[in-house]
């Protein structure tokens, strides 16, 4: 097939990991006889430096014109002055919103080859297979903020509408139906009015439309504990923007490194955006030590969800499994043994494709 893929390298280790995803996609294209055209777009700190804004209009237009968008990471200390008028992260939130990407899908699976890379006990993390559905274009991230005249009080608003809750819950429930049939909704309904709406809406959708999917509710603080004490009990987790952000970083300790985890951000139409859940890691940027597997597995999700190439997606996931089975480790998962570079890991995955 012919497909156009936008690449947004962004900041920090973003360009290094995106280069490896591109290498793997180019290898997929040549093995399977596809024609992938790549376009590079600016976002985040790199865009602030180049054109003075974190989300240039050309980036939105360029992304819309593609089948899928691959994004590295944005942000870094260079742009984190609290008095600056705009931040790299505004670009990321802006593109999620502009493309209508309300569903952020974050699979958390442990790789048998890496059970000792997790700081948690092997018997706890073995066979973990969870997908977090994080609402991505609402909640406290998008409610706006106000500052009192003298600057001494600042408010961030958390808002959810029934419509916003329904659409993410339906997607998550459908995913649960296609998997092990269990949905966990996470909120803070004992304190927040928004969470009580979230819970009421979720209960109604599940009872009326998904009676075959078992459904439980957890408060976010308890969930933070259950996720580490009994992770195998969870199948699909659905939650709002901020709780999903926090729980997914926590969940990355099950497989052992934030660097391993991919994500897909999906809307009702238009391109999906695929990014690892890690950040720009400015402390290791430019050292060639970043783990590209989260980005490469995000590219696999792009093949599956935006390009309708499930066999090619599975081929990339198998190639990742093979290089891990062969013992290749980047520094984050090496546990003290010799580590390979970002580029060596990316090339090994590309070469392991069949
Ligand atoms: C993520 C990141 C972003 C978020 C930041 C960089 C704005 O942490 O994708 O999880 O909070 O959504
Ligand atoms: Mg995050």
mmCIF file of C-alpha atoms and ligand atoms in Angstrom:
data_model
loop_
_atom_site.group_PDB
_atom_site.id
_atom_site.type_symbol
_atom_site.label_atom_id
_atom_site.label_comp_id
_atom_site.label_asym_id
_atom_site.label_seq_id
_atom_site.Cartn_x
_atom_site.Cartn_y
_atom_site.Cartn_z
ATOM 1 C CA UNK A 1 0.000 0.000 0.000
ATOM 2 C CA UNK A 2 0.961 3.657 -0.319
ATOM 3 C CA UNK A 3 0.893 5.487 2.995
ATOM 4 C CA UNK A 4 2.090 8.845 4.177
ATOM 5 C CA UNK A 5 3.537 8.965 7.675
ATOM 6 C CA UNK A 6 4.321 12.179 9.538
ATOM 7 C CA UNK A 7 7.349 12.105 11.827
ATOM 8 C CA UNK A 8 7.549 14.581 14.687
ATOM 9 C CA UNK A 9 10.954 14.083 16.325
ATOM 10 C CA UNK A 10 10.420 16.833 18.937
ATOM 11 C CA UNK A 11 12.948 17.349 21.716
ATOM 12 C CA UNK A 12 15.528 15.526 23.818
ATOM 13 C CA UNK A 13 15.744 11.847 22.899
ATOM 14 C CA UNK A 14 12.726 12.249 20.558
ATOM 15 C CA UNK A 15 14.797 12.560 17.339
ATOM 16 C CA UNK A 16 16.957 9.544 18.283
ATOM 17 C CA UNK A 17 14.043 7.198 18.898
ATOM 18 C CA UNK A 18 12.010 8.460 15.928
ATOM 19 C CA UNK A 19 14.984 7.730 13.643
ATOM 20 C CA UNK A 20 14.882 4.085 14.781
ATOM 21 C CA UNK A 21 11.115 3.783 14.251
ATOM 22 C CA UNK A 22 11.622 5.173 10.756
ATOM 23 C CA UNK A 23 14.366 2.626 10.095
ATOM 24 C CA UNK A 24 12.060 -0.205 11.175
ATOM 25 C CA UNK A 25 9.123 1.113 9.103
ATOM 26 C CA UNK A 26 11.364 1.470 6.048
ATOM 27 C CA UNK A 27 12.416 -2.171 6.503
ATOM 28 C CA UNK A 28 8.753 -3.222 6.843
ATOM 29 C CA UNK A 29 7.962 -1.361 3.605
ATOM 30 C CA UNK A 30 10.735 -3.031 1.680
ATOM 31 C CA UNK A 31 10.017 -6.559 2.989
ATOM 32 C CA UNK A 32 6.243 -6.355 2.495
ATOM 33 C CA UNK A 33 6.224 -4.293 -0.704
ATOM 34 C CA UNK A 34 4.695 -1.076 0.642
ATOM 35 C CA UNK A 35 5.527 2.501 -0.173
ATOM 36 C CA UNK A 36 5.716 4.691 2.936
ATOM 37 C CA UNK A 37 6.357 8.416 2.377
ATOM 38 C CA UNK A 38 7.757 10.224 5.435
ATOM 39 C CA UNK A 39 7.266 13.936 6.193
ATOM 40 C CA UNK A 40 8.987 15.645 9.140
ATOM 41 C CA UNK A 41 6.999 18.175 11.171
ATOM 42 C CA UNK A 42 7.968 20.595 13.943
ATOM 43 C CA UNK A 43 6.487 20.486 17.450
ATOM 44 C CA UNK A 44 7.424 21.453 21.001
ATOM 45 C CA UNK A 45 10.684 23.117 21.948
ATOM 46 C CA UNK A 46 12.159 22.468 18.505
ATOM 47 C CA UNK A 47 9.247 24.439 17.001
ATOM 48 C CA UNK A 48 9.606 27.252 19.555
ATOM 49 C CA UNK A 49 13.276 27.559 18.557
ATOM 50 C CA UNK A 50 12.578 27.410 14.820
ATOM 51 C CA UNK A 51 9.401 29.477 14.443
ATOM 52 C CA UNK A 52 8.530 30.877 17.875
ATOM 53 C CA UNK A 53 5.478 28.685 18.620
ATOM 54 C CA UNK A 54 5.212 25.082 19.897
ATOM 55 C CA UNK A 55 2.481 24.128 17.408
ATOM 56 C CA UNK A 56 2.896 25.776 14.005
ATOM 57 C CA UNK A 57 -0.231 25.655 11.798
ATOM 58 C CA UNK A 58 1.813 23.754 9.171
ATOM 59 C CA UNK A 59 2.233 20.924 11.688
ATOM 60 C CA UNK A 60 -1.518 20.521 12.149
ATOM 61 C CA UNK A 61 -2.137 20.689 8.397
ATOM 62 C CA UNK A 62 0.768 18.324 7.676
ATOM 63 C CA UNK A 63 -0.437 15.827 10.288
ATOM 64 C CA UNK A 64 -4.001 15.907 8.952
ATOM 65 C CA UNK A 65 -2.718 15.134 5.475
ATOM 66 C CA UNK A 66 -1.045 11.888 6.633
ATOM 67 C CA UNK A 67 -2.360 8.432 7.524
ATOM 68 C CA UNK A 68 -0.462 8.312 10.808
ATOM 69 C CA UNK A 69 1.698 10.574 12.941
ATOM 70 C CA UNK A 70 4.708 9.299 14.903
ATOM 71 C CA UNK A 71 5.854 11.552 17.719
ATOM 72 C CA UNK A 72 9.074 11.231 19.761
ATOM 73 C CA UNK A 73 8.766 13.475 22.823
ATOM 74 C CA UNK A 74 8.583 17.147 23.709
ATOM 75 C CA UNK A 75 9.930 19.364 26.485
ATOM 76 C CA UNK A 76 13.156 20.043 28.326
ATOM 77 C CA UNK A 77 14.822 22.389 30.782
ATOM 78 C CA UNK A 78 15.657 24.915 28.033
ATOM 79 C CA UNK A 79 11.979 25.781 27.696
ATOM 80 C CA UNK A 80 10.789 25.303 31.270
ATOM 81 C CA UNK A 81 11.045 28.890 32.534
ATOM 82 C CA UNK A 82 7.770 29.227 34.491
ATOM 83 C CA UNK A 83 7.294 32.795 33.226
ATOM 84 C CA UNK A 84 7.608 31.861 29.526
ATOM 85 C CA UNK A 85 4.449 32.618 27.522
ATOM 86 C CA UNK A 86 4.331 29.156 25.979
ATOM 87 C CA UNK A 87 5.810 25.721 26.605
ATOM 88 C CA UNK A 88 6.675 22.707 24.454
ATOM 89 C CA UNK A 89 3.925 20.715 26.202
ATOM 90 C CA UNK A 90 1.344 23.215 24.865
ATOM 91 C CA UNK A 91 2.250 21.935 21.407
ATOM 92 C CA UNK A 92 1.588 18.332 22.391
ATOM 93 C CA UNK A 93 -1.732 19.093 24.085
ATOM 94 C CA UNK A 94 -2.646 21.321 21.140
ATOM 95 C CA UNK A 95 -2.057 18.668 18.502
ATOM 96 C CA UNK A 96 -3.980 16.038 20.509
ATOM 97 C CA UNK A 97 -6.879 18.444 20.679
ATOM 98 C CA UNK A 98 -6.605 19.670 17.069
ATOM 99 C CA UNK A 99 -6.705 16.089 15.763
ATOM 100 C CA UNK A 100 -9.579 15.138 18.117
ATOM 101 C CA UNK A 101 -7.532 12.345 19.742
ATOM 102 C CA UNK A 102 -9.707 11.667 22.769
ATOM 103 C CA UNK A 103 -8.575 8.077 23.382
ATOM 104 C CA UNK A 104 -5.042 7.306 24.492
ATOM 105 C CA UNK A 105 -4.464 3.558 24.405
ATOM 106 C CA UNK A 106 -1.524 2.343 26.503
ATOM 107 C CA UNK A 107 -0.863 -1.413 26.523
ATOM 108 C CA UNK A 108 1.198 -2.653 29.481
ATOM 109 C CA UNK A 109 2.523 -6.145 28.888
ATOM 110 C CA UNK A 110 5.506 -7.781 30.480
ATOM 111 C CA UNK A 111 8.088 -9.469 28.250
ATOM 112 C CA UNK A 112 9.224 -12.833 29.596
ATOM 113 C CA UNK A 113 12.776 -11.980 28.563
ATOM 114 C CA UNK A 114 12.773 -8.963 30.881
ATOM 115 C CA UNK A 115 11.113 -10.238 34.036
ATOM 116 C CA UNK A 116 14.254 -9.437 35.981
ATOM 117 C CA UNK A 117 14.341 -5.857 34.641
ATOM 118 C CA UNK A 118 11.316 -4.982 36.777
ATOM 119 C CA UNK A 119 11.988 -3.698 40.278
ATOM 120 C CA UNK A 120 8.984 -5.839 41.279
ATOM 121 C CA UNK A 121 9.063 -9.537 42.086
ATOM 122 C CA UNK A 122 8.968 -11.832 39.062
ATOM 123 C CA UNK A 123 5.960 -13.790 40.366
ATOM 124 C CA UNK A 124 3.982 -10.545 40.548
ATOM 125 C CA UNK A 125 4.722 -9.238 37.065
ATOM 126 C CA UNK A 126 4.715 -12.464 35.050
ATOM 127 C CA UNK A 127 1.960 -12.532 32.397
ATOM 128 C CA UNK A 128 0.690 -9.019 33.071
ATOM 129 C CA UNK A 129 -1.465 -7.900 30.142
ATOM 130 C CA UNK A 130 -3.300 -4.623 30.718
ATOM 131 C CA UNK A 131 -4.519 -1.872 28.423
ATOM 132 C CA UNK A 132 -5.099 1.579 29.860
ATOM 133 C CA UNK A 133 -7.668 3.745 28.065
ATOM 134 C CA UNK A 134 -6.831 7.277 29.120
ATOM 135 C CA UNK A 135 -9.216 10.081 28.133
ATOM 136 C CA UNK A 136 -6.918 12.555 26.373
ATOM 137 C CA UNK A 137 -8.666 15.781 25.370
ATOM 138 C CA UNK A 138 -10.639 16.720 28.487
ATOM 139 C CA UNK A 139 -10.404 16.894 32.257
ATOM 140 C CA UNK A 140 -8.071 19.146 34.180
ATOM 141 C CA UNK A 141 -5.631 19.298 31.243
ATOM 142 C CA UNK A 142 -8.112 21.290 29.181
ATOM 143 C CA UNK A 143 -10.376 23.090 31.677
ATOM 144 C CA UNK A 144 -8.407 26.327 31.532
ATOM 145 C CA UNK A 145 -6.923 28.153 34.498
ATOM 146 C CA UNK A 146 -7.430 31.454 36.235
ATOM 147 C CA UNK A 147 -5.084 33.614 38.284
ATOM 148 C CA UNK A 148 -6.221 36.158 40.844
ATOM 149 C CA UNK A 149 -5.330 39.810 40.201
ATOM 150 C CA UNK A 150 -2.465 39.800 42.682
ATOM 151 C CA UNK A 151 -1.217 36.421 41.407
ATOM 152 C CA UNK A 152 -1.503 34.816 44.841
ATOM 153 C CA UNK A 153 -4.144 32.239 43.863
ATOM 154 C CA UNK A 154 -4.295 30.044 40.776
ATOM 155 C CA UNK A 155 -7.082 27.647 39.776
ATOM 156 C CA UNK A 156 -7.089 24.796 37.224
ATOM 157 C CA UNK A 157 -10.553 23.625 36.257
ATOM 158 C CA UNK A 158 -11.491 19.973 35.906
ATOM 159 C CA UNK A 159 -14.453 19.445 33.589
ATOM 160 C CA UNK A 160 -16.005 16.369 31.975
ATOM 161 C CA UNK A 161 -19.212 16.126 29.996
ATOM 162 C CA UNK A 162 -21.367 13.014 29.712
ATOM 163 C CA UNK A 163 -20.498 12.830 26.018
ATOM 164 C CA UNK A 164 -16.746 12.849 26.705
ATOM 165 C CA UNK A 165 -17.097 10.088 29.296
ATOM 166 C CA UNK A 166 -19.407 7.952 27.173
ATOM 167 C CA UNK A 167 -17.168 7.812 24.121
ATOM 168 C CA UNK A 168 -14.014 6.749 25.978
ATOM 169 C CA UNK A 169 -15.915 4.227 28.122
ATOM 170 C CA UNK A 170 -17.489 2.682 25.015
ATOM 171 C CA UNK A 171 -14.095 2.255 23.350
ATOM 172 C CA UNK A 172 -12.609 0.737 26.499
ATOM 173 C CA UNK A 173 -15.599 -1.568 27.014
ATOM 174 C CA UNK A 174 -15.375 -2.738 23.405
ATOM 175 C CA UNK A 175 -11.676 -3.476 23.913
ATOM 176 C CA UNK A 176 -12.519 -5.426 27.080
ATOM 177 C CA UNK A 177 -15.170 -7.407 25.188
ATOM 178 C CA UNK A 178 -12.526 -8.340 22.590
ATOM 179 C CA UNK A 179 -10.041 -9.317 25.314
ATOM 180 C CA UNK A 180 -10.751 -10.964 28.690
ATOM 181 C CA UNK A 181 -14.073 -9.207 29.277
ATOM 182 C CA UNK A 182 -13.212 -7.132 32.346
ATOM 183 C CA UNK A 183 -13.254 -3.346 32.715
ATOM 184 C CA UNK A 184 -11.944 -1.329 35.662
ATOM 185 C CA UNK A 185 -12.988 2.314 35.804
ATOM 186 C CA UNK A 186 -10.812 4.562 37.964
ATOM 187 C CA UNK A 187 -12.050 7.784 39.559
ATOM 188 C CA UNK A 188 -12.057 9.762 42.814
ATOM 189 C CA UNK A 189 -15.826 9.776 43.315
ATOM 190 C CA UNK A 190 -15.535 10.062 47.115
ATOM 191 C CA UNK A 191 -14.206 13.610 46.645
ATOM 192 C CA UNK A 192 -14.726 14.991 43.132
ATOM 193 C CA UNK A 193 -18.079 15.869 41.550
ATOM 194 C CA UNK A 194 -16.562 15.246 38.115
ATOM 195 C CA UNK A 195 -15.713 11.710 39.231
ATOM 196 C CA UNK A 196 -19.280 11.112 40.420
ATOM 197 C CA UNK A 197 -20.501 11.982 36.924
ATOM 198 C CA UNK A 198 -17.786 9.708 35.534
ATOM 199 C CA UNK A 199 -18.962 6.834 37.743
ATOM 200 C CA UNK A 200 -22.685 7.292 37.068
ATOM 201 C CA UNK A 201 -22.085 7.470 33.323
ATOM 202 C CA UNK A 202 -19.788 4.451 33.311
ATOM 203 C CA UNK A 203 -22.220 2.358 35.378
ATOM 204 C CA UNK A 204 -25.070 3.210 33.004
ATOM 205 C CA UNK A 205 -23.134 2.468 29.800
ATOM 206 C CA UNK A 206 -21.845 -0.813 31.178
ATOM 207 C CA UNK A 207 -25.238 -2.007 32.435
ATOM 208 C CA UNK A 208 -27.187 -0.954 29.351
ATOM 209 C CA UNK A 209 -24.723 -1.710 26.566
ATOM 210 C CA UNK A 210 -22.073 -4.137 27.833
ATOM 211 C CA UNK A 211 -23.831 -6.559 30.223
ATOM 212 C CA UNK A 212 -21.403 -9.265 29.050
ATOM 213 C CA UNK A 213 -18.356 -7.280 30.245
ATOM 214 C CA UNK A 214 -17.713 -7.423 33.982
ATOM 215 C CA UNK A 215 -17.110 -4.014 35.429
ATOM 216 C CA UNK A 216 -15.647 -2.695 38.665
ATOM 217 C CA UNK A 217 -14.809 0.764 39.946
ATOM 218 C CA UNK A 218 -11.687 1.697 41.878
ATOM 219 C CA UNK A 219 -10.695 4.918 43.579
ATOM 220 C CA UNK A 220 -7.462 6.194 42.079
ATOM 221 C CA UNK A 221 -5.446 6.037 45.302
ATOM 222 C CA UNK A 222 -6.415 2.400 45.922
ATOM 223 C CA UNK A 223 -5.812 1.634 42.251
ATOM 224 C CA UNK A 224 -2.252 2.951 42.511
ATOM 225 C CA UNK A 225 -1.701 0.225 45.105
ATOM 226 C CA UNK A 226 -3.603 -2.609 43.375
ATOM 227 C CA UNK A 227 -1.702 -1.986 40.147
ATOM 228 C CA UNK A 228 1.508 -3.021 41.894
ATOM 229 C CA UNK A 229 0.149 -5.604 44.348
ATOM 230 C CA UNK A 230 -2.080 -7.604 41.949
ATOM 231 C CA UNK A 231 -1.517 -6.361 38.382
ATOM 232 C CA UNK A 232 -2.698 -9.628 36.801
ATOM 233 C CA UNK A 233 -6.253 -8.953 38.013
ATOM 234 C CA UNK A 234 -6.681 -6.107 35.506
ATOM 235 C CA UNK A 235 -7.646 -6.332 31.861
ATOM 236 C CA UNK A 236 -8.800 -2.943 30.521
ATOM 237 C CA UNK A 237 -8.586 0.169 32.701
ATOM 238 C CA UNK A 238 -10.488 3.327 31.751
ATOM 239 C CA UNK A 239 -9.869 6.658 33.409
ATOM 240 C CA UNK A 240 -9.611 10.408 32.924
ATOM 241 C CA UNK A 241 -6.713 12.410 31.592
ATOM 242 C CA UNK A 242 -4.651 13.093 34.693
ATOM 243 C CA UNK A 243 -5.256 9.802 36.517
ATOM 244 C CA UNK A 244 -4.354 7.976 33.304
ATOM 245 C CA UNK A 245 -1.147 9.947 32.966
ATOM 246 C CA UNK A 246 -0.061 9.058 36.487
ATOM 247 C CA UNK A 247 -1.179 5.409 36.515
ATOM 248 C CA UNK A 248 0.486 4.650 33.183
ATOM 249 C CA UNK A 249 3.892 5.863 34.380
ATOM 250 C CA UNK A 250 3.403 3.762 37.503
ATOM 251 C CA UNK A 251 2.409 0.755 35.398
ATOM 252 C CA UNK A 252 5.619 1.045 33.376
ATOM 253 C CA UNK A 253 7.449 -0.473 36.342
ATOM 254 C CA UNK A 254 5.639 -3.773 35.665
ATOM 255 C CA UNK A 255 7.568 -4.418 32.423
ATOM 256 C CA UNK A 256 10.537 -2.634 33.974
ATOM 257 C CA UNK A 257 11.135 0.555 31.998
ATOM 258 C CA UNK A 258 9.213 3.546 30.740
ATOM 259 C CA UNK A 259 11.294 3.183 27.588
ATOM 260 C CA UNK A 260 9.424 0.014 26.564
ATOM 261 C CA UNK A 261 5.879 1.315 26.448
ATOM 262 C CA UNK A 262 4.029 2.454 23.328
ATOM 263 C CA UNK A 263 0.799 4.355 22.952
ATOM 264 C CA UNK A 264 -1.799 5.197 20.342
ATOM 265 C CA UNK A 265 -3.947 8.313 20.478
ATOM 266 C CA UNK A 266 -7.097 7.891 18.450
ATOM 267 C CA UNK A 267 -10.096 9.979 17.437
ATOM 268 C CA UNK A 268 -13.196 9.185 15.476
ATOM 269 C CA UNK A 269 -11.565 9.880 12.119
ATOM 270 C CA UNK A 270 -8.318 11.271 10.734
ATOM 271 C CA UNK A 271 -4.807 10.074 11.542
ATOM 272 C CA UNK A 272 -3.857 8.524 14.859
ATOM 273 C CA UNK A 273 -0.863 9.813 16.786
ATOM 274 C CA UNK A 274 1.629 7.259 18.056
ATOM 275 C CA UNK A 275 4.107 8.056 20.762
ATOM 276 C CA UNK A 276 6.029 6.244 23.467
ATOM 277 C CA UNK A 277 4.740 7.111 26.918
ATOM 278 C CA UNK A 278 8.182 8.305 28.040
ATOM 279 C CA UNK A 279 9.231 11.938 27.955
ATOM 280 C CA UNK A 280 12.144 13.716 26.291
ATOM 281 C CA UNK A 281 14.709 12.513 28.877
ATOM 282 C CA UNK A 282 16.985 15.577 28.467
ATOM 283 C CA UNK A 283 19.530 14.026 30.845
ATOM 284 C CA UNK A 284 20.441 11.335 28.309
ATOM 285 C CA UNK A 285 19.643 13.169 25.049
ATOM 286 C CA UNK A 286 22.437 12.897 22.511
ATOM 287 C CA UNK A 287 24.197 10.056 24.326
ATOM 288 C CA UNK A 288 22.790 7.281 22.128
ATOM 289 C CA UNK A 289 21.596 5.371 25.182
ATOM 290 C CA UNK A 290 17.802 5.847 24.924
ATOM 291 C CA UNK A 291 15.623 2.787 24.515
ATOM 292 C CA UNK A 292 13.873 3.017 21.105
ATOM 293 C CA UNK A 293 11.529 0.068 21.739
ATOM 294 C CA UNK A 294 8.610 2.160 23.081
ATOM 295 C CA UNK A 295 8.779 4.228 19.888
ATOM 296 C CA UNK A 296 9.203 1.174 17.643
ATOM 297 C CA UNK A 297 6.241 -0.564 19.308
ATOM 298 C CA UNK A 298 4.259 2.670 18.817
ATOM 299 C CA UNK A 299 5.056 2.396 15.100
ATOM 300 C CA UNK A 300 3.663 -1.154 15.245
ATOM 301 C CA UNK A 301 0.453 0.268 16.724
ATOM 302 C CA UNK A 302 0.347 2.760 13.820
ATOM 303 C CA UNK A 303 0.615 -0.125 11.352
ATOM 304 C CA UNK A 304 -2.266 -1.896 13.079
ATOM 305 C CA UNK A 305 -4.655 0.981 13.849
ATOM 306 C CA UNK A 306 -4.048 3.607 11.160
ATOM 307 C CA UNK A 307 -2.662 1.651 8.201
ATOM 308 C CA UNK A 308 -4.740 -1.523 8.672
ATOM 309 C CA UNK A 309 -1.608 -3.687 8.385
ATOM 310 C CA UNK A 310 -2.027 -6.119 11.322
ATOM 311 C CA UNK A 311 0.403 -8.700 9.932
ATOM 312 C CA UNK A 312 3.138 -6.107 9.571
ATOM 313 C CA UNK A 313 2.378 -4.817 13.100
ATOM 314 C CA UNK A 314 2.721 -8.345 14.476
ATOM 315 C CA UNK A 315 5.969 -8.788 12.512
ATOM 316 C CA UNK A 316 7.477 -5.733 14.248
ATOM 317 C CA UNK A 317 6.340 -7.009 17.662
ATOM 318 C CA UNK A 318 7.885 -10.413 16.927
ATOM 319 C CA UNK A 319 11.145 -8.767 15.857
ATOM 320 C CA UNK A 320 11.261 -6.884 19.175
ATOM 321 C CA UNK A 321 10.661 -10.169 21.021
ATOM 322 C CA UNK A 322 13.497 -11.804 19.091
ATOM 323 C CA UNK A 323 16.101 -9.166 19.855
ATOM 324 C CA UNK A 324 15.143 -9.247 23.529
ATOM 325 C CA UNK A 325 15.350 -13.037 23.511
ATOM 326 C CA UNK A 326 18.813 -12.731 21.987
ATOM 327 C CA UNK A 327 19.815 -10.672 25.025
ATOM 328 C CA UNK A 328 20.073 -7.206 23.473
ATOM 329 C CA UNK A 329 19.513 -4.562 26.128
ATOM 330 C CA UNK A 330 19.668 -0.785 26.162
ATOM 331 C CA UNK A 331 21.002 0.762 29.373
ATOM 332 C CA UNK A 332 17.576 1.158 31.027
ATOM 333 C CA UNK A 333 16.943 -2.600 30.976
ATOM 334 C CA UNK A 334 20.533 -3.905 31.103
ATOM 335 C CA UNK A 335 20.626 -4.251 34.906
ATOM 336 C CA UNK A 336 24.360 -3.648 34.898
ATOM 337 C CA UNK A 337 25.275 -5.969 31.998
ATOM 338 C CA UNK A 338 26.693 -4.515 28.748
ATOM 339 C CA UNK A 339 24.198 -2.352 26.885
ATOM 340 C CA UNK A 340 23.685 -1.602 23.186
ATOM 341 C CA UNK A 341 23.073 1.866 21.766
ATOM 342 C CA UNK A 342 19.767 3.277 20.550
ATOM 343 C CA UNK A 343 20.884 2.756 16.965
ATOM 344 C CA UNK A 344 22.147 -0.794 17.540
ATOM 345 C CA UNK A 345 18.803 -1.720 19.089
ATOM 346 C CA UNK A 346 16.842 -0.144 16.213
ATOM 347 C CA UNK A 347 19.000 -1.822 13.570
ATOM 348 C CA UNK A 348 18.725 -5.173 15.322
ATOM 349 C CA UNK A 349 14.913 -4.936 15.265
ATOM 350 C CA UNK A 350 14.943 -3.949 11.571
ATOM 351 C CA UNK A 351 17.246 -6.894 10.783
ATOM 352 C CA UNK A 352 15.116 -9.327 12.793
ATOM 353 C CA UNK A 353 12.024 -8.603 10.692
ATOM 354 C CA UNK A 354 10.751 -11.380 8.505
HETATM 355 C C1 LIG B 1 2.280 11.847 28.509
HETATM 356 C C2 LIG B 1 3.100 13.023 28.958
HETATM 357 C C3 LIG B 1 2.357 14.315 28.599
HETATM 358 C C4 LIG B 1 1.031 14.278 29.317
HETATM 359 C C5 LIG B 1 3.143 15.609 28.903
HETATM 360 C C6 LIG B 1 4.483 15.632 28.213
HETATM 361 C C7 LIG B 1 2.351 16.839 28.560
HETATM 362 O O1 LIG B 1 3.385 12.951 30.314
HETATM 363 O O2 LIG B 1 1.970 11.753 27.315
HETATM 364 O O3 LIG B 1 1.982 10.997 29.345
HETATM 365 O O4 LIG B 1 0.949 14.638 30.501
HETATM 366 O O5 LIG B 1 0.037 13.902 28.685
HETATM 367 MG MG1 LIG B 2 2.865 11.098 31.189
#
